[in-house]
């Protein structure tokens, strides 16, 4: 898609890296969808009518995002370790440098795209679609630019999240001033539904494609026609 990916590595290392990336991305996106669904359920239980119990709701979401952060960091560390075990010294050095560049770009971009939600807290339940869409687009571009291989599913996920955000702005955006409780309820339902569906479907598609990439290698190794 973007030329030879991981140009500094040997062919078997490149193939292993690509499949590992797909498995990790797919798993993380499915888990994000599951945890976000749990967060939505507990939000409706703890915050009846979307007023009151704010401290409990914030604590609950803080725990969920802490779990997500731990999963993401742990997955990256494990995947990086598994990949570098196959690399020689030169490949390892170059790959570690690129991983550092990738992580710096993702962290900086995540902070940047999260700012709108903190600057406009009244509309945060809708703006989160913009923030997550921007982060997904950044992941897609960073993988493509740093490693030479982007996953089209991730780019499509960013597009759909932004599309729902734009539709939401034009349909229920004005309610944030005229009827804040109704806006909070509708925007939370819309954003949660979009996030859960988009992340779950994207994760499943990536995992399915990962299995498809593995199958030819399996057949080749065991000489299966």
Coordinates of N, CA and C in Angstrom, one line a residue:
X1 N 0.8 -1.2 0.0 CA 0.0 0.0 0.0 C 0.9 1.3 0.0
X2 N 1.9 1.2 0.8 CA 2.8 2.4 0.9 C 4.3 2.0 0.5
X3 N 4.4 1.0 -0.3 CA 5.7 0.5 -0.7 C 6.2 -0.6 0.3
X4 N 7.5 -0.8 0.3 CA 8.0 -1.9 1.2 C 8.0 -1.4 2.6
X5 N 7.2 -2.1 3.5 CA 7.1 -1.7 4.9 C 8.3 -2.4 5.6
X6 N 8.7 -1.7 6.7 CA 9.8 -2.1 7.5 C 11.0 -2.5 6.6
X7 N 11.4 -1.5 5.8 CA 12.5 -1.7 4.8 C 13.8 -2.2 5.4
X8 N 14.0 -1.9 6.6 CA 15.3 -2.2 7.3 C 15.4 -3.6 7.8
X9 N 14.3 -4.4 7.7 CA 14.2 -5.7 8.3 C 14.1 -6.8 7.1
X10 N 14.5 -8.0 7.5 CA 14.4 -9.1 6.5 C 12.9 -9.5 6.3
X11 N 12.7 -10.2 5.3 CA 11.3 -10.5 4.9 C 10.5 -11.2 5.9
X12 N 11.1 -12.3 6.6 CA 10.3 -13.0 7.6 C 10.0 -12.1 8.8
X13 N 10.9 -11.2 9.1 CA 10.6 -10.2 10.2 C 9.5 -9.3 9.8
X14 N 9.5 -8.8 8.6 CA 8.4 -7.9 8.1 C 7.1 -8.6 8.2
X15 N 7.0 -9.8 7.7 CA 5.7 -10.5 7.7 C 5.2 -10.8 9.2
X16 N 6.1 -11.2 10.0 CA 5.8 -11.4 11.4 C 5.3 -10.1 12.1
X17 N 6.0 -9.0 11.8 CA 5.6 -7.7 12.4 C 4.2 -7.3 11.9
X18 N 3.9 -7.5 10.6 CA 2.6 -7.0 10.0 C 1.5 -7.8 10.7
X19 N 1.6 -9.1 10.8 CA 0.6 -9.9 11.4 C 0.4 -9.6 12.8
X20 N 1.5 -9.5 13.6 CA 1.4 -9.1 15.0 C 0.7 -7.8 15.2
X21 N 1.0 -6.8 14.3 CA 0.4 -5.5 14.4 C -1.1 -5.6 14.2
X22 N -1.5 -6.4 13.2 CA -2.9 -6.6 12.9 C -3.7 -7.3 14.1
X23 N -3.1 -8.3 14.7 CA -3.7 -9.0 15.8 C -3.8 -8.0 17.0
X24 N -2.7 -7.2 17.2 CA -2.8 -6.3 18.4 C -3.8 -5.2 18.2
X25 N -3.8 -4.6 17.0 CA -4.8 -3.6 16.8 C -6.2 -4.1 16.9
X26 N -6.4 -5.2 16.2 CA -7.8 -5.8 16.3 C -8.2 -6.1 17.7
X27 N -7.4 -6.7 18.5 CA -7.7 -7.1 19.9 C -8.0 -5.8 20.7
X28 N -7.1 -4.8 20.5 CA -7.3 -3.6 21.3 C -8.6 -2.8 21.0
X29 N -8.9 -2.8 19.7 CA -10.2 -2.1 19.3 C -11.4 -2.9 19.8
X30 N -11.4 -4.2 19.8 CA -12.5 -5.0 20.3 C -12.6 -4.7 21.8
X31 N -11.5 -4.8 22.5 CA -11.5 -4.5 24.0 C -12.0 -3.1 24.3
X32 N -11.6 -2.2 23.5 CA -12.0 -0.8 23.7 C -13.5 -0.7 23.6
X33 N -14.1 -1.4 22.6 CA -15.5 -1.4 22.4 C -16.2 -2.0 23.6
X34 N -15.7 -3.1 24.1 CA -16.3 -3.8 25.2 C -16.3 -2.9 26.5
X35 N -15.1 -2.3 26.8 CA -15.0 -1.5 28.0 C -15.8 -0.2 27.8
X36 N -15.9 0.3 26.6 CA -16.7 1.5 26.5 C -18.2 1.2 26.7
X37 N -18.6 0.0 26.2 CA -20.0 -0.4 26.5 C -20.3 -0.5 28.0
X38 N -19.3 -1.1 28.7 CA -19.5 -1.2 30.1 C -19.5 0.1 30.8
X39 N -18.7 1.1 30.3 CA -18.7 2.4 30.8 C -20.1 3.1 30.6
X40 N -20.7 2.9 29.4 CA -22.0 3.5 29.1 C -23.0 2.9 30.1
X41 N -23.0 1.6 30.3 CA -24.0 1.0 31.1 C -23.9 1.5 32.5
X42 N -22.7 1.6 33.1 CA -22.6 2.1 34.4 C -22.9 3.6 34.5
X43 N -22.6 4.3 33.5 CA -23.0 5.8 33.5 C -24.5 6.0 33.6
X44 N -25.3 5.2 32.9 CA -26.7 5.3 33.0 C -27.2 4.8 34.3
X45 N -26.5 3.9 34.9 CA -26.9 3.4 36.3 C -26.6 4.4 37.4
X46 N -25.4 4.9 37.3 CA -24.9 5.8 38.3 C -25.4 7.2 38.2
X47 N -25.7 7.6 37.0 CA -26.1 9.0 36.7 C -27.5 9.1 36.2
X48 N -28.4 8.8 36.9 CA -29.8 8.7 36.5 C -30.3 10.1 35.9
X49 N -30.8 10.1 34.7 CA -31.2 11.3 34.1 C -30.0 12.2 33.8
X50 N -28.8 11.6 33.8 CA -27.5 12.3 33.5 C -27.3 13.6 34.4
X51 N -27.8 13.5 35.6 CA -27.4 14.6 36.6 C -27.1 13.9 37.9
X52 N -26.2 14.4 38.7 CA -25.8 13.9 40.0 C -24.9 12.7 39.8
X53 N -24.3 12.3 40.9 CA -23.4 11.1 41.0 C -22.2 11.3 40.1
X54 N -21.8 12.6 39.8 CA -20.8 12.9 38.8 C -19.4 12.3 39.3
X55 N -19.1 12.4 40.6 CA -17.9 11.9 41.1 C -17.7 10.4 40.8
X56 N -18.8 9.7 41.1 CA -18.7 8.2 40.8 C -18.6 7.9 39.3
X57 N -19.2 8.7 38.5 CA -19.1 8.5 37.0 C -17.7 8.8 36.6
X58 N -17.1 9.9 37.1 CA -15.7 10.2 36.7 C -14.7 9.2 37.1
X59 N -14.9 8.7 38.4 CA -14.0 7.6 38.9 C -14.1 6.4 38.0
X60 N -15.4 6.0 37.7 CA -15.6 4.8 36.9 C -14.9 4.9 35.5
X61 N -15.1 6.1 34.8 CA -14.4 6.3 33.6 C -12.9 6.4 33.7
X62 N -12.4 6.9 34.8 CA -11.0 7.0 35.0 C -10.4 5.6 35.1
X63 N -11.1 4.7 35.8 CA -10.7 3.3 35.9 C -10.6 2.6 34.6
X64 N -11.7 2.9 33.8 CA -11.8 2.2 32.4 C -10.6 2.7 31.5
X65 N -10.4 4.0 31.5 CA -9.3 4.5 30.7 C -7.9 4.1 31.2
X66 N -7.8 3.9 32.5 CA -6.5 3.4 33.1 C -6.3 2.0 32.6
X67 N -7.4 1.2 32.6 CA -7.3 -0.2 32.1 C -6.9 -0.2 30.6
X68 N -7.5 0.7 29.9 CA -7.2 0.8 28.4 C -5.8 1.2 28.2
X69 N -5.3 2.1 29.0 CA -3.9 2.6 28.8 C -2.9 1.4 29.2
X70 N -3.2 0.7 30.2 CA -2.4 -0.4 30.6 C -2.4 -1.5 29.5
X71 N -3.6 -1.8 28.9 CA -3.7 -2.7 27.9 C -2.8 -2.3 26.6
X72 N -3.0 -1.0 26.3 CA -2.3 -0.5 25.1 C -0.7 -0.6 25.3
X73 N -0.3 -0.1 26.5 CA 1.2 -0.1 26.8 C 1.7 -1.6 26.8
X74 N 0.9 -2.4 27.5 CA 1.3 -3.8 27.7 C 1.4 -4.5 26.3
X75 N 0.4 -4.3 25.5 CA 0.4 -4.9 24.1 C 1.6 -4.5 23.3
X76 N 1.9 -3.2 23.3 CA 3.0 -2.6 22.5 C 4.3 -3.2 23.0
X77 N 4.5 -3.3 24.3 CA 5.7 -3.8 24.9 C 5.9 -5.3 24.5
X78 N 4.8 -6.1 24.7 CA 4.9 -7.5 24.3 C 5.2 -7.7 22.8
X79 N 4.4 -7.0 22.0 CA 4.6 -7.1 20.5 C 6.0 -6.7 20.1
X80 N 6.5 -5.6 20.7 CA 7.8 -5.1 20.4 C 8.9 -6.2 20.8
X81 N 8.7 -6.8 22.0 CA 9.6 -7.8 22.4 C 9.6 -9.0 21.5
X82 N 8.4 -9.5 21.1 CA 8.3 -10.6 20.3 C 9.0 -10.4 18.9
X83 N 8.8 -9.2 18.4 CA 9.4 -8.8 17.1 C 10.9 -8.7 17.1
X84 N 11.4 -8.0 18.1 CA 12.8 -7.8 18.2 C 13.6 -9.1 18.5
X85 N 13.0 -10.1 19.0 CA 13.6 -11.4 19.2 C 14.1 -12.0 17.9
X86 N 13.3 -11.6 16.8 CA 13.7 -12.1 15.5 C 14.7 -11.3 14.8
X87 N 15.0 -10.1 15.3 CA 15.8 -9.1 14.6 C 17.3 -9.3 15.0
X88 N 18.1 -8.9 14.1 CA 19.6 -8.8 14.4 C 19.8 -7.4 15.0
X89 N 21.0 -7.1 15.4 CA 21.4 -5.9 16.1 C 21.0 -4.6 15.4
X90 N 21.3 -4.6 14.1 CA 21.0 -3.4 13.3 C 19.5 -3.2 13.1
X91 N 18.8 -4.3 12.9 CA 17.3 -4.1 12.7 C 16.7 -3.7 14.0
X92 N 17.2 -4.3 15.1 CA 16.7 -3.9 16.5 C 16.8 -2.4 16.8
X93 N 18.0 -1.9 16.5 CA 18.3 -0.5 16.7 C 17.4 0.4 15.9
X94 N 17.3 0.1 14.7 CA 16.4 1.0 13.8 C 15.0 0.9 14.2
X95 N 14.5 -0.3 14.5 CA 13.1 -0.5 14.9 C 12.8 0.2 16.2
X96 N 13.7 0.1 17.2 CA 13.4 0.7 18.4 C 13.4 2.3 18.3
X97 N 14.2 2.8 17.4 CA 14.1 4.2 17.1 C 12.8 4.6 16.5
X98 N 12.3 3.8 15.6 CA 11.0 4.1 14.9 C 9.8 3.9 15.9
X99 N 10.0 3.0 16.8 CA 8.9 2.8 17.8 C 8.8 4.0 18.7
X100 N 10.0 4.6 19.1 CA 10.0 5.8 19.9 C 9.4 7.0 19.1
X101 N 9.7 7.1 17.8 CA 9.1 8.2 17.0 C 7.6 8.0 17.0
X102 N 7.1 6.8 16.7 CA 5.7 6.5 16.6 C 5.0 6.8 17.9
X103 N 5.5 6.4 19.1 CA 4.9 6.6 20.4 C 4.8 8.1 20.7
X104 N 5.9 8.9 20.4 CA 5.9 10.3 20.7 C 4.8 11.0 19.8
X105 N 4.7 10.6 18.6 CA 3.6 11.2 17.7 C 2.2 10.8 18.2
X106 N 2.0 9.6 18.6 CA 0.7 9.2 19.1 C 0.3 9.9 20.4
X107 N 1.3 10.0 21.4 CA 1.0 10.7 22.6 C 0.7 12.1 22.4
X108 N 1.5 12.8 21.6 CA 1.3 14.2 21.3 C 0.0 14.4 20.6
X109 N -0.3 13.6 19.6 CA -1.5 13.7 18.9 C -2.8 13.5 19.8
X110 N -2.7 12.5 20.7 CA -3.8 12.2 21.5 C -4.1 13.3 22.5
X111 N -3.0 14.0 23.0 CA -3.2 15.2 23.8 C -3.9 16.3 23.0
X112 N -3.4 16.5 21.8 CA -3.9 17.6 20.9 C -5.4 17.4 20.6
X113 N -5.7 16.1 20.2 CA -7.1 15.9 19.8 C -8.0 15.8 21.0
X114 N -7.5 15.6 22.2 CA -8.3 15.6 23.4 C -8.6 17.0 23.9
X115 N -7.9 18.0 23.5 CA -8.1 19.3 24.0 C -9.5 19.9 23.8
X116 N -10.1 19.7 22.6 CA -11.5 20.2 22.4 C -12.5 19.8 23.4
X117 N -12.4 18.5 23.9 CA -13.3 18.0 24.9 C -13.1 18.7 26.2
X118 N -11.9 19.1 26.5 CA -11.6 19.7 27.8 C -11.9 21.2 27.7
X119 N -11.8 21.8 26.5 CA -12.1 23.2 26.4 C -13.6 23.5 26.3
X120 N -14.4 22.5 25.8 CA -15.8 22.6 25.7 C -16.5 21.5 26.4
X121 N -16.4 21.4 27.8 CA -17.0 20.3 28.5 C -18.5 20.1 28.4
X122 N -19.2 21.1 28.0 CA -20.7 21.0 27.8 C -21.0 20.1 26.6
X123 N -20.1 20.1 25.7 CA -20.3 19.3 24.5 C -19.4 18.1 24.4
X124 N -18.8 17.7 25.5 CA -17.7 16.7 25.5 C -18.3 15.3 25.1
X125 N -19.5 15.0 25.4 CA -20.1 13.7 25.0 C -20.2 13.6 23.5
X126 N -20.3 14.7 22.8 CA -20.3 14.6 21.3 C -18.9 14.8 20.7
X127 N -18.1 15.7 21.3 CA -16.8 16.0 20.8 C -15.9 14.8 20.9
X128 N -16.2 13.9 21.8 CA -15.3 12.7 21.9 C -15.2 11.9 20.6
X129 N -16.3 12.0 19.8 CA -16.2 11.4 18.4 C -15.1 12.0 17.6
X130 N -15.0 13.4 17.7 CA -14.0 14.1 16.9 C -12.6 13.7 17.5
X131 N -12.5 13.6 18.8 CA -11.2 13.3 19.4 C -10.7 11.9 19.0
X132 N -11.6 10.9 19.2 CA -11.2 9.5 18.9 C -11.0 9.3 17.4
X133 N -11.8 10.0 16.5 CA -11.6 10.0 15.1 C -10.2 10.5 14.7
X134 N -9.8 11.6 15.4 CA -8.5 12.2 15.1 C -7.4 11.3 15.5
X135 N -7.5 10.7 16.7 CA -6.5 9.8 17.2 C -6.4 8.5 16.2
X136 N -7.5 8.0 15.8 CA -7.4 6.9 14.8 C -6.8 7.3 13.5
X137 N -7.1 8.5 13.0 CA -6.4 8.9 11.8 C -4.9 9.1 12.0
X138 N -4.6 9.6 13.2 CA -3.1 9.7 13.5 C -2.4 8.4 13.6
X139 N -3.1 7.4 14.2 CA -2.5 6.0 14.2 C -2.3 5.5 12.8
X140 N -3.3 5.7 11.9 CA -3.2 5.3 10.5 C -2.0 5.9 9.8
X141 N -1.9 7.3 10.0 CA -0.9 8.0 9.3 C 0.5 7.7 9.9
X142 N 0.6 7.6 11.2 CA 1.9 7.3 11.8 C 2.4 6.0 11.4
X143 N 1.6 5.0 11.4 CA 2.0 3.6 10.9 C 2.5 3.7 9.5
X144 N 1.8 4.4 8.6 CA 2.1 4.5 7.2 C 3.4 5.3 7.0
X145 N 3.6 6.4 7.7 CA 4.8 7.2 7.5 C 6.0 6.7 8.2
X146 N 5.9 6.1 9.4 CA 7.0 5.7 10.1 C 7.5 4.3 9.7
X147 N 6.5 3.4 9.5 CA 6.8 2.0 9.2 C 6.5 1.6 7.7
X148 N 5.8 2.5 7.0 CA 5.5 2.2 5.6 C 4.4 1.3 5.3
X149 N 3.5 1.1 6.4 CA 2.4 0.2 6.2 C 1.2 0.7 7.0
X150 N 0.1 1.1 6.3 CA -1.1 1.6 7.0 C -2.2 0.6 6.9
X151 N -3.1 0.6 7.8 CA -4.2 -0.3 7.8 C -5.5 0.5 7.5
X152 N -6.0 0.2 6.3 CA -7.1 0.9 5.8 C -8.3 0.9 6.7
X153 N -8.5 -0.2 7.5 CA -9.6 -0.3 8.4 C -9.6 0.8 9.4
X154 N -8.4 1.2 9.9 CA -8.2 2.2 10.9 C -8.6 3.6 10.3
X155 N -8.1 3.9 9.1 CA -8.5 5.1 8.4 C -10.0 5.2 8.2
X156 N -10.6 4.1 7.8 CA -12.1 4.1 7.6 C -12.8 4.4 9.0
X157 N -12.3 3.8 10.1 CA -12.9 4.0 11.4 C -12.9 5.5 11.7
X158 N -11.7 6.2 11.5 CA -11.6 7.6 11.7 C -12.7 8.4 10.9
X159 N -12.8 8.0 9.6 CA -13.8 8.7 8.8 C -15.2 8.6 9.3
X160 N -15.6 7.4 9.7 CA -17.0 7.2 10.2 C -17.2 7.9 11.5
X161 N -16.2 7.9 12.4 CA -16.4 8.7 13.6 C -16.6 10.2 13.4
X162 N -15.8 10.7 12.5 CA -15.9 12.1 12.1 C -17.3 12.4 11.4
X163 N -17.7 11.5 10.6 CA -19.0 11.6 9.9 C -20.1 11.7 10.9
X164 N -20.1 10.8 11.9 CA -21.2 10.9 12.9 C -21.1 12.1 13.7
X165 N -19.9 12.6 14.0 CA -19.7 13.8 14.7 C -20.3 15.0 14.0
X166 N -20.0 15.1 12.7 CA -20.5 16.2 11.9 C -22.1 16.2 11.8
X167 N -22.6 15.0 11.6 CA -24.1 14.8 11.6 C -24.6 15.2 13.0
X168 N -24.0 14.8 14.1 CA -24.5 15.2 15.4 C -24.4 16.7 15.6
X169 N -23.4 17.4 15.2 CA -23.3 18.8 15.3 C -24.5 19.5 14.7
X170 N -24.9 19.1 13.5 CA -25.9 19.7 12.8 C -27.3 19.3 13.2
X171 N -27.4 18.2 13.9 CA -28.8 17.8 14.3 C -29.1 18.1 15.7
X172 N -28.2 17.8 16.6 CA -28.5 18.0 18.1 C -27.5 19.0 18.7
X173 N -26.6 19.6 18.0 CA -25.6 20.5 18.5 C -26.2 21.7 19.3
X174 N -27.3 22.3 18.7 CA -27.9 23.5 19.3 C -28.6 23.2 20.7
X175 N -28.9 21.9 20.9 CA -29.5 21.6 22.2 C -28.6 21.7 23.4
X176 N -27.3 21.8 23.1 CA -26.4 22.0 24.2 C -26.6 23.3 25.0
X177 N -27.2 24.2 24.3 CA -27.5 25.5 24.9 C -29.0 25.6 25.3
X178 N -29.9 25.2 24.4 CA -31.3 25.3 24.7 C -31.9 24.3 25.6
X179 N -31.3 23.1 25.6 CA -31.8 22.0 26.5 C -30.6 21.0 26.8
X180 N -29.7 21.5 27.7 CA -28.5 20.7 28.1 C -28.8 19.3 28.5
X181 N -29.8 19.0 29.4 CA -30.0 17.6 29.8 C -30.4 16.7 28.6
X182 N -31.2 17.2 27.7 CA -31.6 16.4 26.6 C -30.4 16.2 25.6
X183 N -29.6 17.2 25.5 CA -28.4 17.1 24.6 C -27.4 16.1 25.2
X184 N -27.2 16.1 26.5 CA -26.3 15.2 27.2 C -26.8 13.7 27.0
X185 N -28.1 13.5 27.1 CA -28.6 12.2 26.9 C -28.5 11.7 25.5
X186 N -28.9 12.5 24.5 CA -28.9 12.1 23.1 C -27.4 12.0 22.6
X187 N -26.6 12.9 23.0 CA -25.2 12.9 22.5 C -24.4 11.7 23.1
X188 N -24.7 11.3 24.3 CA -24.1 10.2 24.9 C -24.5 8.9 24.2
X189 N -25.8 8.8 23.9 CA -26.3 7.6 23.2 C -25.7 7.5 21.8
X190 N -25.7 8.7 21.1 CA -25.2 8.7 19.7 C -23.7 8.3 19.7
X191 N -23.0 9.0 20.5 CA -21.5 8.8 20.5 C -21.1 7.4 21.0
X192 N -21.8 6.9 22.0 CA -21.5 5.6 22.5 C -21.8 4.5 21.5
X193 N -23.0 4.6 20.8 CA -23.4 3.7 19.8 C -22.4 3.7 18.7
X194 N -22.0 4.9 18.2 CA -21.1 4.9 17.1 C -19.7 4.4 17.5
X195 N -19.2 4.7 18.6 CA -17.9 4.2 19.1 C -17.9 2.7 19.2
X196 N -18.9 2.2 19.9 CA -19.0 0.7 20.1 C -19.0 0.0 18.8
X197 N -19.9 0.4 17.9 CA -20.1 -0.3 16.6 C -18.8 -0.2 15.8
X198 N -18.3 1.1 15.6 CA -17.2 1.3 14.7 C -15.9 0.5 15.2
X199 N -15.6 0.6 16.5 CA -14.5 0.0 17.1 C -14.6 -1.6 17.0
X200 N -15.8 -2.1 17.3 CA -16.0 -3.5 17.3 C -15.9 -4.1 15.9
X201 N -16.5 -3.4 14.9 CA -16.5 -3.9 13.6 C -15.1 -3.8 13.0
X202 N -14.4 -2.7 13.3 CA -13.0 -2.5 12.8 C -12.1 -3.5 13.4
X203 N -12.2 -3.8 14.7 CA -11.4 -4.8 15.3 C -11.6 -6.1 14.7
X204 N -12.8 -6.5 14.5 CA -13.1 -7.8 14.0 C -12.6 -8.0 12.5
X205 N -12.8 -6.9 11.7 CA -12.2 -6.9 10.4 C -10.7 -7.1 10.3
X206 N -10.0 -6.4 11.2 CA -8.6 -6.5 11.3 C -8.1 -7.9 11.7
X207 N -8.8 -8.4 12.7 CA -8.5 -9.8 13.1 C -8.7 -10.8 12.0
X208 N -9.8 -10.6 11.3 CA -10.1 -11.5 10.2 C -9.1 -11.4 9.1
X209 N -8.6 -10.2 8.8 CA -7.6 -10.1 7.8 C -6.2 -10.6 8.3
X210 N -6.0 -10.5 9.6 CA -4.8 -11.1 10.1 C -4.7 -12.6 10.0
X211 N -5.9 -13.3 10.2 CA -6.0 -14.7 10.0 C -5.8 -15.0 8.5
X212 N -6.2 -14.2 7.6 CA -6.1 -14.4 6.2 C -4.6 -14.2 5.8
X213 N -3.9 -13.3 6.4 CA -2.4 -13.2 6.1 C -1.6 -14.4 6.6
X214 N -2.1 -15.0 7.7 CA -1.3 -16.1 8.3 C -1.5 -17.4 7.5
X215 N -2.7 -17.6 7.0 CA -3.1 -18.8 6.4 C -2.1 -19.2 5.2
X216 N -1.8 -18.3 4.3 CA -0.9 -18.7 3.2 C 0.5 -19.1 3.7
X217 N 1.0 -18.4 4.7 CA 2.3 -18.8 5.3 C 2.2 -20.2 5.9
X218 N 1.1 -20.5 6.6 CA 0.9 -21.8 7.2 C 0.9 -22.9 6.2
X219 N 0.2 -22.6 5.1 CA 0.1 -23.6 4.0 C 1.4 -23.8 3.4
X220 N 2.2 -22.7 3.2 CA 3.5 -22.8 2.6 C 4.5 -23.6 3.5
X221 N 4.4 -23.3 4.8 CA 5.3 -24.0 5.7 C 5.1 -25.5 5.8
X222 N 3.8 -25.9 5.8 CA 3.4 -27.3 5.9 C 3.1 -27.9 4.5
X223 N 3.3 -27.2 3.5 CA 3.1 -27.7 2.1 C 1.7 -28.2 1.9
X224 N 0.8 -27.4 2.3 CA -0.7 -27.7 2.1 C -1.2 -27.0 0.9
X225 N -1.8 -27.7 0.0 CA -2.3 -27.1 -1.2 C -3.7 -26.5 -1.0

